[in-house]
Short mmCIF file of C-alpha atoms in Angstrom, two decimals:
data_model
loop_
_atom_site.label_atom_id
_atom_site.label_comp_id
_atom_site.label_asym_id
_atom_site.label_seq_id
_atom_site.Cartn_x
_atom_site.Cartn_y
_atom_site.Cartn_z
CA UNK O 1 -54.97 25.08 -19.37
CA UNK O 2 -55.00 25.87 -23.03
CA UNK O 3 -56.72 29.10 -23.94
CA UNK O 4 -58.73 29.49 -27.15
CA UNK O 5 -58.37 33.21 -27.87
CA UNK O 6 -60.96 33.43 -30.62
CA UNK O 7 -63.61 31.63 -28.56
CA UNK O 8 -62.88 33.85 -25.58
CA UNK O 9 -63.02 36.97 -27.74
CA UNK O 10 -66.45 36.06 -29.06
CA UNK O 11 -67.67 35.25 -25.57
CA UNK O 12 -66.50 38.59 -24.21
CA UNK O 13 -68.13 40.39 -27.12
CA UNK O 14 -71.44 38.62 -26.53
CA UNK O 15 -71.44 39.41 -22.81
CA UNK O 16 -70.88 43.13 -23.33
CA UNK O 17 -73.70 43.70 -25.81
CA UNK O 18 -77.52 43.36 -25.78
CA UNK O 19 -79.27 40.37 -27.35
CA UNK O 20 -80.86 42.15 -30.32
CA UNK O 21 -79.10 43.93 -33.14
CA UNK O 22 -79.47 46.66 -35.72
CA UNK O 23 -78.56 45.79 -39.29
CA UNK O 24 -77.11 47.79 -42.16
CA UNK O 25 -80.49 48.55 -43.72
CA UNK O 26 -81.69 50.06 -40.45
CA UNK O 27 -78.61 52.27 -40.35
CA UNK O 28 -79.10 53.29 -43.98
CA UNK O 29 -82.75 54.22 -43.46
CA UNK O 30 -81.81 56.43 -40.52
CA UNK O 31 -79.01 58.03 -42.52
CA UNK O 32 -81.27 58.58 -45.53
CA UNK O 33 -83.65 60.53 -43.35
CA UNK O 34 -81.17 62.40 -41.15
CA UNK O 35 -77.82 62.78 -42.92
CA UNK O 36 -77.08 66.52 -43.30
CA UNK O 37 -74.52 65.93 -46.07
CA UNK O 38 -77.16 64.40 -48.34
CA UNK O 39 -79.67 67.05 -47.32
CA UNK O 40 -77.17 69.75 -48.26
CA UNK O 41 -76.64 68.17 -51.68
CA UNK O 42 -80.39 68.06 -52.25
CA UNK O 43 -80.79 71.73 -51.28
CA UNK O 44 -77.94 72.68 -53.60
CA UNK O 45 -79.56 70.72 -56.43
CA UNK O 46 -82.87 72.51 -55.95
CA UNK O 47 -81.15 75.88 -55.67
CA UNK O 48 -79.24 75.48 -58.95
CA UNK O 49 -82.40 74.18 -60.62
CA UNK O 50 -84.07 77.52 -59.98
CA UNK O 51 -81.59 79.12 -62.39
CA UNK O 52 -83.50 77.43 -65.22
CA UNK O 53 -86.74 79.18 -64.20
CA UNK O 54 -84.96 82.50 -63.87
CA UNK O 55 -83.28 82.20 -67.28
CA UNK O 56 -86.55 81.14 -68.94
CA UNK O 57 -88.39 84.05 -67.31
CA UNK O 58 -86.26 86.53 -69.27
CA UNK O 59 -87.66 85.09 -72.52
CA UNK O 60 -91.29 85.31 -71.38
CA UNK O 61 -93.56 88.41 -71.44
CA UNK O 62 -92.69 91.10 -68.91
CA UNK O 63 -95.68 93.04 -67.59
CA UNK O 64 -95.46 96.05 -65.30
CA UNK O 65 -97.88 98.74 -64.09
CA UNK O 66 -97.34 102.04 -62.35
CA UNK O 67 -99.38 104.60 -60.45
CA UNK O 68 -97.96 107.92 -59.29
CA UNK O 69 -99.57 110.78 -57.41
CA UNK O 70 -97.72 114.08 -57.01
CA UNK O 71 -98.54 117.44 -55.45
CA UNK O 72 -97.04 120.80 -56.36
CA UNK O 73 -97.43 123.78 -54.00
CA UNK O 74 -96.85 127.46 -54.98
CA UNK O 75 -97.22 130.71 -52.90
CA UNK O 76 -98.17 134.41 -53.62
CA UNK O 77 -100.02 135.80 -56.63
CA UNK O 78 -99.11 137.12 -60.02
CA UNK O 79 -99.59 140.84 -60.93
CA UNK O 80 -99.76 142.35 -64.45
CA UNK O 81 -99.08 146.12 -64.99
CA UNK O 82 -99.69 148.33 -67.98
CA UNK O 83 -96.28 149.11 -69.45
CA UNK O 84 -97.34 152.65 -70.40
CA UNK O 85 -99.09 153.83 -67.25
CA UNK O 86 -97.66 151.48 -64.69
CA UNK O 87 -101.12 150.73 -63.33
CA UNK O 88 -102.21 147.25 -62.28
CA UNK O 89 -104.47 145.86 -64.92
CA UNK O 90 -104.77 142.22 -63.76
CA UNK O 91 -104.13 140.28 -60.61
CA UNK O 92 -104.13 136.46 -60.63
CA UNK O 93 -104.57 134.71 -57.31
CA UNK O 94 -102.38 131.74 -56.45
CA UNK O 95 -104.36 128.63 -57.19
CA UNK O 96 -102.68 126.88 -54.21
CA UNK O 97 -101.36 123.44 -54.90
CA UNK O 98 -101.94 121.14 -57.81
CA UNK O 99 -102.15 117.37 -57.89
CA UNK O 100 -101.22 115.11 -60.76
CA UNK O 101 -102.03 111.44 -61.18
CA UNK O 102 -100.29 109.25 -63.73
CA UNK O 103 -101.30 105.68 -64.59
CA UNK O 104 -99.06 103.58 -66.78
CA UNK O 105 -98.65 100.01 -67.97
CA UNK O 106 -96.03 98.28 -70.05
CA UNK O 107 -95.85 94.88 -71.71
CA UNK O 108 -92.63 93.74 -73.34
CA UNK O 109 -91.64 90.55 -75.06
CA UNK O 110 -88.24 89.43 -76.24
CA UNK O 111 -88.46 88.58 -79.92
CA UNK O 112 -84.81 87.84 -80.59
CA UNK O 113 -81.98 87.66 -78.06
CA UNK O 114 -79.51 84.87 -78.67
CA UNK O 115 -77.66 85.67 -75.46
CA UNK O 116 -80.71 84.90 -73.31
CA UNK O 117 -81.37 81.69 -75.26
CA UNK O 118 -77.78 80.55 -74.67
CA UNK O 119 -78.07 81.45 -70.98
CA UNK O 120 -81.16 79.23 -70.73
CA UNK O 121 -79.28 76.31 -72.29
CA UNK O 122 -76.38 76.88 -69.89
CA UNK O 123 -78.78 76.88 -66.94
CA UNK O 124 -80.20 73.54 -68.07
CA UNK O 125 -76.70 72.07 -68.28
CA UNK O 126 -75.79 73.42 -64.84
CA UNK O 127 -78.95 71.90 -63.39
CA UNK O 128 -78.11 68.55 -64.97
CA UNK O 129 -74.60 68.76 -63.52
CA UNK O 130 -76.04 69.35 -60.06
CA UNK O 131 -78.48 66.46 -60.49
CA UNK O 132 -75.52 64.21 -61.25
CA UNK O 133 -73.73 65.46 -58.13
CA UNK O 134 -76.80 64.63 -56.10
CA UNK O 135 -76.74 61.09 -57.49
CA UNK O 136 -73.08 60.93 -56.51
CA UNK O 137 -74.04 62.03 -52.98
CA UNK O 138 -76.67 59.30 -52.83
CA UNK O 139 -74.14 56.65 -53.80
CA UNK O 140 -71.61 58.14 -51.43
CA UNK O 141 -74.14 57.72 -48.63
CA UNK O 142 -74.20 53.97 -49.31
CA UNK O 143 -70.44 53.87 -48.89
CA UNK O 144 -70.27 56.18 -45.87
CA UNK O 145 -72.91 54.25 -43.97
CA UNK O 146 -71.38 50.88 -44.83
CA UNK O 147 -67.87 52.06 -43.98
CA UNK O 148 -68.97 53.47 -40.63
CA UNK O 149 -70.98 50.31 -39.92
CA UNK O 150 -68.08 47.95 -40.62
CA UNK O 151 -65.66 50.21 -38.78
CA UNK O 152 -67.79 49.61 -35.70
CA UNK O 153 -67.70 45.86 -36.31
CA UNK O 154 -63.93 45.91 -36.83
CA UNK O 155 -63.46 47.97 -33.67
CA UNK O 156 -65.71 45.60 -31.73
CA UNK O 157 -63.60 42.64 -32.84
CA UNK O 158 -60.41 44.54 -32.03
CA UNK O 159 -61.68 45.24 -28.51
CA UNK O 160 -62.72 41.62 -28.03
CA UNK O 161 -59.30 40.42 -29.20
CA UNK O 162 -57.58 42.98 -26.96
CA UNK O 163 -59.56 41.76 -23.95
CA UNK O 164 -58.78 38.15 -24.80
CA UNK O 165 -55.15 39.07 -25.26
CA UNK O 166 -55.10 40.81 -21.90
CA UNK O 167 -56.72 37.83 -20.20
CA UNK O 168 -54.24 35.42 -21.78
CA UNK O 169 -51.26 37.52 -20.68
CA UNK O 170 -52.77 37.84 -17.23
CA UNK O 171 -52.99 34.08 -16.89
CA UNK O 172 -49.42 33.68 -18.13
CA UNK O 173 -48.27 36.33 -15.68
CA UNK O 174 -50.05 34.64 -12.77
CA UNK O 175 -48.74 31.24 -13.83
CA UNK O 176 -45.16 32.56 -14.10
CA UNK O 177 -45.45 34.18 -10.70
CA UNK O 178 -46.61 30.91 -9.15
CA UNK O 179 -43.85 28.95 -10.85
CA UNK O 180 -41.28 31.45 -9.61
CA UNK O 181 -42.57 31.20 -6.07
CA UNK O 182 -42.13 27.43 -6.07
CA UNK O 183 -38.76 27.68 -7.77
CA UNK O 184 -39.75 26.32 -11.20
CA UNK O 185 -38.89 29.46 -13.19
CA UNK O 186 -36.69 32.53 -13.03
CA UNK O 187 -37.77 36.02 -12.06
CA UNK O 188 -37.08 37.03 -15.68
CA UNK O 189 -40.14 35.05 -16.78
CA UNK O 190 -42.28 36.99 -14.34
CA UNK O 191 -40.98 40.33 -15.57
CA UNK O 192 -41.52 39.38 -19.22
CA UNK O 193 -45.07 38.16 -18.59
CA UNK O 194 -45.90 41.27 -16.59
CA UNK O 195 -44.52 43.51 -19.35
CA UNK O 196 -46.75 41.86 -21.94
CA UNK O 197 -49.73 41.97 -19.58
CA UNK O 198 -49.40 45.68 -18.81
CA UNK O 199 -48.98 46.47 -22.48
CA UNK O 200 -52.11 44.46 -23.26
CA UNK O 201 -54.08 46.47 -20.69
CA UNK O 202 -53.08 49.69 -22.46
CA UNK O 203 -54.09 48.20 -25.80
CA UNK O 204 -57.50 47.30 -24.40
CA UNK O 205 -58.06 50.89 -23.28
CA UNK O 206 -57.01 52.16 -26.71
CA UNK O 207 -59.30 49.66 -28.46
CA UNK O 208 -62.21 50.74 -26.28
CA UNK O 209 -61.66 54.39 -27.20
CA UNK O 210 -61.44 53.47 -30.87
CA UNK O 211 -64.75 51.61 -30.65
CA UNK O 212 -66.43 54.58 -28.96
CA UNK O 213 -65.22 56.87 -31.73
CA UNK O 214 -66.40 54.43 -34.42
CA UNK O 215 -69.84 54.39 -32.85
CA UNK O 216 -69.92 58.17 -32.82
CA UNK O 217 -68.89 58.25 -36.48
CA UNK O 218 -71.89 56.10 -37.39
CA UNK O 219 -74.17 58.18 -35.17
CA UNK O 220 -72.92 61.30 -36.94
CA UNK O 221 -74.41 59.94 -40.17
CA UNK O 222 -77.59 58.35 -38.83
CA UNK O 223 -78.42 61.02 -36.29
CA UNK O 224 -79.12 58.45 -33.54
CA UNK O 225 -77.03 56.56 -30.97
CA UNK O 226 -75.43 53.36 -32.20
CA UNK O 227 -76.56 50.20 -30.43
CA UNK O 228 -75.61 46.61 -31.05
CA UNK O 229 -74.92 45.82 -34.71
CA UNK O 230 -75.36 42.54 -36.50
CA UNK O 231 -72.11 40.96 -37.66
CA UNK O 232 -70.91 39.26 -40.81
CA UNK O 233 -71.60 35.57 -40.91
CA UNK O 234 -68.66 33.18 -41.18
CA UNK O 235 -69.39 31.76 -44.65
CA UNK O 236 -68.88 34.78 -46.89
CA UNK O 237 -69.21 34.28 -50.65
CA UNK O 238 -65.69 34.97 -51.92
CA UNK O 239 -66.58 35.60 -55.55
CA UNK O 240 -64.59 37.82 -57.95
CA UNK O 241 -66.21 40.83 -59.70
CA UNK O 242 -68.60 40.09 -62.54
CA UNK O 243 -67.52 40.60 -65.26
CA UNK O 244 -64.02 39.47 -64.33
CA UNK O 245 -62.45 42.04 -66.66
CA UNK O 246 -60.96 45.26 -65.35
CA UNK O 247 -61.28 47.04 -68.71
CA UNK O 248 -65.02 46.42 -68.73
CA UNK O 249 -65.29 47.98 -65.29
CA UNK O 250 -63.25 51.02 -66.34
CA UNK O 251 -65.38 51.51 -69.47
CA UNK O 252 -68.52 51.34 -67.36
CA UNK O 253 -67.11 53.83 -64.88
CA UNK O 254 -66.17 56.34 -67.57
CA UNK O 255 -69.69 56.11 -68.94
CA UNK O 256 -71.78 56.08 -65.76
CA UNK O 257 -69.80 57.66 -62.93
CA UNK O 258 -71.95 60.61 -61.74
CA UNK O 259 -68.96 62.82 -61.00
CA UNK O 260 -67.77 62.42 -64.60
CA UNK O 261 -71.29 63.10 -65.88
CA UNK O 262 -71.44 66.24 -63.75
CA UNK O 263 -68.18 67.53 -65.21
CA UNK O 264 -69.41 66.77 -68.74
CA UNK O 265 -72.50 68.89 -68.10
CA UNK O 266 -70.27 71.62 -66.68
CA UNK O 267 -68.25 71.67 -69.91
CA UNK O 268 -71.51 71.82 -71.85
CA UNK O 269 -72.69 74.75 -69.73
CA UNK O 270 -69.37 76.53 -70.35
CA UNK O 271 -69.83 76.09 -74.12
CA UNK O 272 -73.26 77.72 -73.90
CA UNK O 273 -71.76 80.56 -71.85
CA UNK O 274 -69.31 81.20 -74.69
CA UNK O 275 -72.24 81.43 -77.11
CA UNK O 276 -74.01 83.82 -74.74
CA UNK O 277 -70.92 86.04 -74.53
CA UNK O 278 -70.48 86.09 -78.30
CA UNK O 279 -74.13 87.01 -78.72
CA UNK O 280 -73.26 90.30 -77.07
CA UNK O 281 -72.08 91.42 -80.53
CA UNK O 282 -75.48 90.66 -82.10
CA UNK O 283 -78.62 92.85 -82.30
CA UNK O 284 -81.68 92.19 -80.16
CA UNK O 285 -85.36 92.77 -80.95
CA UNK O 286 -88.05 93.45 -78.35
CA UNK O 287 -91.78 94.07 -78.77
CA UNK O 288 -93.38 96.65 -76.49
CA UNK O 289 -96.92 97.75 -75.67
CA UNK O 290 -97.29 100.73 -73.32
CA UNK O 291 -100.32 102.57 -71.96
CA UNK O 292 -100.44 105.92 -70.17
CA UNK O 293 -103.07 108.19 -68.66
CA UNK O 294 -102.65 111.47 -66.73
CA UNK O 295 -104.89 113.98 -64.89
CA UNK O 296 -104.18 117.28 -62.99
CA UNK O 297 -106.33 119.18 -60.40
CA UNK O 298 -105.78 122.68 -58.94
CA UNK O 299 -106.83 123.45 -55.38
CA UNK O 300 -108.20 127.02 -55.69
CA UNK O 301 -109.49 126.73 -59.18
CA UNK O 302 -112.04 124.87 -61.12
CA UNK O 303 -109.33 123.93 -63.54
CA UNK O 304 -109.14 120.19 -64.07
CA UNK O 305 -107.06 118.82 -66.87
CA UNK O 306 -107.34 115.25 -68.09
CA UNK O 307 -104.88 114.14 -70.68
CA UNK O 308 -106.20 111.64 -73.17
CA UNK O 309 -104.89 108.12 -72.63
CA UNK O 310 -102.25 106.90 -75.00
CA UNK O 311 -101.24 103.43 -76.19
CA UNK O 312 -97.96 102.75 -77.93
CA UNK O 313 -97.09 99.57 -79.79
CA UNK O 314 -93.73 98.98 -81.38
CA UNK O 315 -90.60 96.95 -81.94
CA UNK O 316 -87.23 97.99 -80.60
CA UNK O 317 -84.07 97.01 -82.42
CA UNK O 318 -80.89 97.39 -80.40
CA UNK O 319 -77.55 97.06 -82.15
CA UNK O 320 -74.44 96.99 -79.92
CA UNK O 321 -71.60 98.96 -81.47
CA UNK O 322 -68.90 99.46 -78.86
CA UNK O 323 -68.77 98.79 -75.11
CA UNK O 324 -65.15 99.55 -74.43
CA UNK O 325 -64.03 95.98 -75.15
CA UNK O 326 -66.23 94.44 -72.42
CA UNK O 327 -67.93 92.00 -74.80
CA UNK O 328 -64.62 90.68 -76.15
CA UNK O 329 -63.37 90.30 -72.57
CA UNK O 330 -66.46 88.29 -71.59
CA UNK O 331 -65.90 86.00 -74.59
CA UNK O 332 -62.28 85.37 -73.60
CA UNK O 333 -63.28 84.81 -69.99
CA UNK O 334 -65.91 82.25 -71.02
CA UNK O 335 -63.36 80.41 -73.17
CA UNK O 336 -60.93 80.23 -70.26
CA UNK O 337 -63.69 78.90 -68.02
CA UNK O 338 -64.55 76.27 -70.64
CA UNK O 339 -60.90 75.21 -70.82
CA UNK O 340 -60.76 74.92 -67.02
CA UNK O 341 -63.93 72.81 -67.04
CA UNK O 342 -62.41 70.48 -69.65
CA UNK O 343 -59.28 70.08 -67.54
CA UNK O 344 -61.40 69.32 -64.49
CA UNK O 345 -63.25 66.69 -66.51
CA UNK O 346 -59.97 65.07 -67.54
CA UNK O 347 -58.76 65.06 -63.93
CA UNK O 348 -62.00 63.38 -62.88
CA UNK O 349 -61.71 60.78 -65.63
CA UNK O 350 -58.19 59.85 -64.60
CA UNK O 351 -59.13 59.70 -60.93
CA UNK O 352 -62.14 57.48 -61.63
CA UNK O 353 -60.01 55.20 -63.82
CA UNK O 354 -57.45 54.87 -61.04
CA UNK O 355 -60.09 54.26 -58.36
CA UNK O 356 -61.88 51.65 -60.46
CA UNK O 357 -58.71 49.71 -61.12
CA UNK O 358 -57.67 49.98 -57.50
CA UNK O 359 -60.98 48.67 -56.15
CA UNK O 360 -61.13 45.94 -58.78
CA UNK O 361 -57.67 44.73 -57.81
CA UNK O 362 -58.51 45.08 -54.14
CA UNK O 363 -61.51 42.77 -54.55
CA UNK O 364 -59.38 40.21 -56.40
CA UNK O 365 -56.62 40.45 -53.80
CA UNK O 366 -59.15 40.46 -50.98
CA UNK O 367 -60.20 36.91 -51.78
CA UNK O 368 -56.68 35.66 -51.20
CA UNK O 369 -56.18 37.94 -48.21
CA UNK O 370 -59.26 36.62 -46.41
CA UNK O 371 -58.30 33.01 -47.10
CA UNK O 372 -54.70 33.63 -46.01
CA UNK O 373 -55.79 35.44 -42.85
CA UNK O 374 -58.14 32.61 -41.95
CA UNK O 375 -55.35 30.08 -42.41
CA UNK O 376 -53.08 32.27 -40.28
CA UNK O 377 -55.63 32.19 -37.45
CA UNK O 378 -55.89 28.41 -37.61
CA UNK O 379 -52.11 28.03 -37.71
CA UNK O 380 -51.64 30.58 -34.93
CA UNK O 381 -54.04 28.73 -32.65
CA UNK O 382 -52.25 25.44 -33.25
CA UNK O 383 -48.87 27.12 -32.71
CA UNK O 384 -50.07 28.56 -29.40
CA UNK O 385 -51.35 25.18 -28.23
CA UNK O 386 -48.07 23.51 -29.16
CA UNK O 387 -45.99 26.26 -27.53
CA UNK O 388 -47.97 26.01 -24.31
CA UNK O 389 -47.44 22.25 -24.31
CA UNK O 390 -43.74 22.75 -24.91
CA UNK O 391 -43.54 25.30 -22.10
CA UNK O 392 -45.19 22.88 -19.68
CA UNK O 393 -42.49 20.28 -20.38
CA UNK O 394 -39.65 22.81 -20.49
CA UNK O 395 -38.88 22.84 -24.23
CA UNK O 396 -40.31 26.34 -24.75
CA UNK O 397 -39.72 29.55 -22.83
CA UNK O 398 -42.25 31.99 -21.46
CA UNK O 399 -41.23 34.41 -24.19
CA UNK O 400 -42.18 31.82 -26.80
CA UNK O 401 -45.65 31.55 -25.26
CA UNK O 402 -46.14 35.30 -25.06
CA UNK O 403 -45.03 35.73 -28.65
CA UNK O 404 -47.40 32.97 -29.78
CA UNK O 405 -50.32 34.71 -28.06
CA UNK O 406 -49.37 38.00 -29.72
CA UNK O 407 -49.11 36.35 -33.14
CA UNK O 408 -52.51 34.71 -32.83
CA UNK O 409 -54.19 37.94 -31.75
CA UNK O 410 -52.61 39.81 -34.66
CA UNK O 411 -53.81 37.14 -37.10
CA UNK O 412 -57.35 37.32 -35.72
CA UNK O 413 -57.37 41.10 -36.09
CA UNK O 414 -56.11 40.88 -39.67
CA UNK O 415 -58.77 38.30 -40.48
CA UNK O 416 -61.52 40.55 -39.14
CA UNK O 417 -60.24 43.56 -41.08
CA UNK O 418 -59.80 41.56 -44.31
CA UNK O 419 -63.38 40.24 -44.19
CA UNK O 420 -64.90 43.67 -43.63
CA UNK O 421 -62.66 45.39 -46.17
CA UNK O 422 -63.51 42.80 -48.82
CA UNK O 423 -67.20 43.68 -48.54
CA UNK O 424 -66.44 47.41 -48.64
CA UNK O 425 -64.13 47.08 -51.66
CA UNK O 426 -66.91 45.43 -53.65
CA UNK O 427 -69.24 48.32 -52.80
CA UNK O 428 -66.54 50.89 -53.60
CA UNK O 429 -66.06 49.26 -56.99
CA UNK O 430 -69.78 49.65 -57.70
CA UNK O 431 -69.61 53.28 -56.58
CA UNK O 432 -66.66 53.99 -58.89
CA UNK O 433 -68.68 52.70 -61.85
CA UNK O 434 -71.71 54.74 -60.82
CA UNK O 435 -73.90 51.67 -60.33
CA UNK O 436 -74.15 51.42 -56.54
CA UNK O 437 -77.78 51.30 -55.40
CA UNK O 438 -80.00 50.09 -52.60
CA UNK O 439 -79.84 46.50 -53.88
CA UNK O 440 -76.14 46.43 -53.00
CA UNK O 441 -76.95 47.45 -49.42
CA UNK O 442 -79.62 44.75 -49.29
CA UNK O 443 -77.14 42.16 -50.57
CA UNK O 444 -74.61 43.13 -47.90
CA UNK O 445 -77.32 43.13 -45.28
CA UNK O 446 -78.18 39.55 -46.20
CA UNK O 447 -74.65 38.57 -45.11
CA UNK O 448 -75.26 39.78 -41.56
CA UNK O 449 -76.51 37.71 -38.68
#
């Protein structure tokens, strides 16, 4: 009996899974709500954004108030004697303790401080850099969910093929054993068939473990157990990237990739930090308004002193003269940090250029790979049928049949991987250019059934 491996693989897959399926959009929605990596990026974005409020606060009015209450205790009494006679002429009793209350208030406003202004600009640039990183994390979530999703599909196919492979080898082993028992084949055929069969059983176990791990990888992102997933339909649109020009894709990536934008903002922030460090050589002007009021009471006396309240208004000009070289050191440090940021930006540009070209070429090559893999499956099935027929009439050996089964299974696995990778490469290309969005996930989801 001729065995159709692909049909058997699909049948085994259908038997082992429920009748309803989760699609890619469902997985993305769960990941969007539960993924800790994206949540961490959002928290980091909000945290860095607070630096803008803190830097701006230093340029706004600063108001403070104070109230202090103190008590002073003394013991004994004071005696005054006549220097001529030595007689006591006056004795002053100890008034006990005294209490003093001070009330104060101060309002200050920065009038001119170029360092604080530059720090505010740097904080804005740092916040923009973090916003870009958050956008990169959002796009990365599209890719991570899709990759984990299709890894499950690929592992499911691999397990189905492994089971079909095992079943085919089992039948060949049983057939060889029967032929040997009736004297139609040698014991060598039995040993060869059994060797392939036992190896296929081990591969099935390995494929099952790989599938379990792939499911856990998707659950790690979505935060929920992975059930049955919808699969890619057979008639995939094998269209090249639009526009079909790799330079256009690279130009778009260099302009829109969020990681590049983040590094650009980091360079901008470093430039502002240099300005802030250099402003340490410049004078600052602050306006101040202060108010003070004080009163003192004595315990054993009717003495009660109230100081008149005082209000002071003025401008303070501070001119830095020498700080031991600290200002010059901060300037040099800021320049080095700017240079490092520029180098990081260049590294990111080159990496994005490489990734964009790689994914563009992968999409182009993927079209041919999918078509070639599909043809290999068709040819492998025909070769297996012909080899089985030849074996039944004695023109082919058992090893030929076993090898044909192995070749067909390998072709089916490559076809499955090529189809899934083609879809992922198109999404990775969009991510490299910074244009991946929910519409891409919806388009992929429309290819599932």
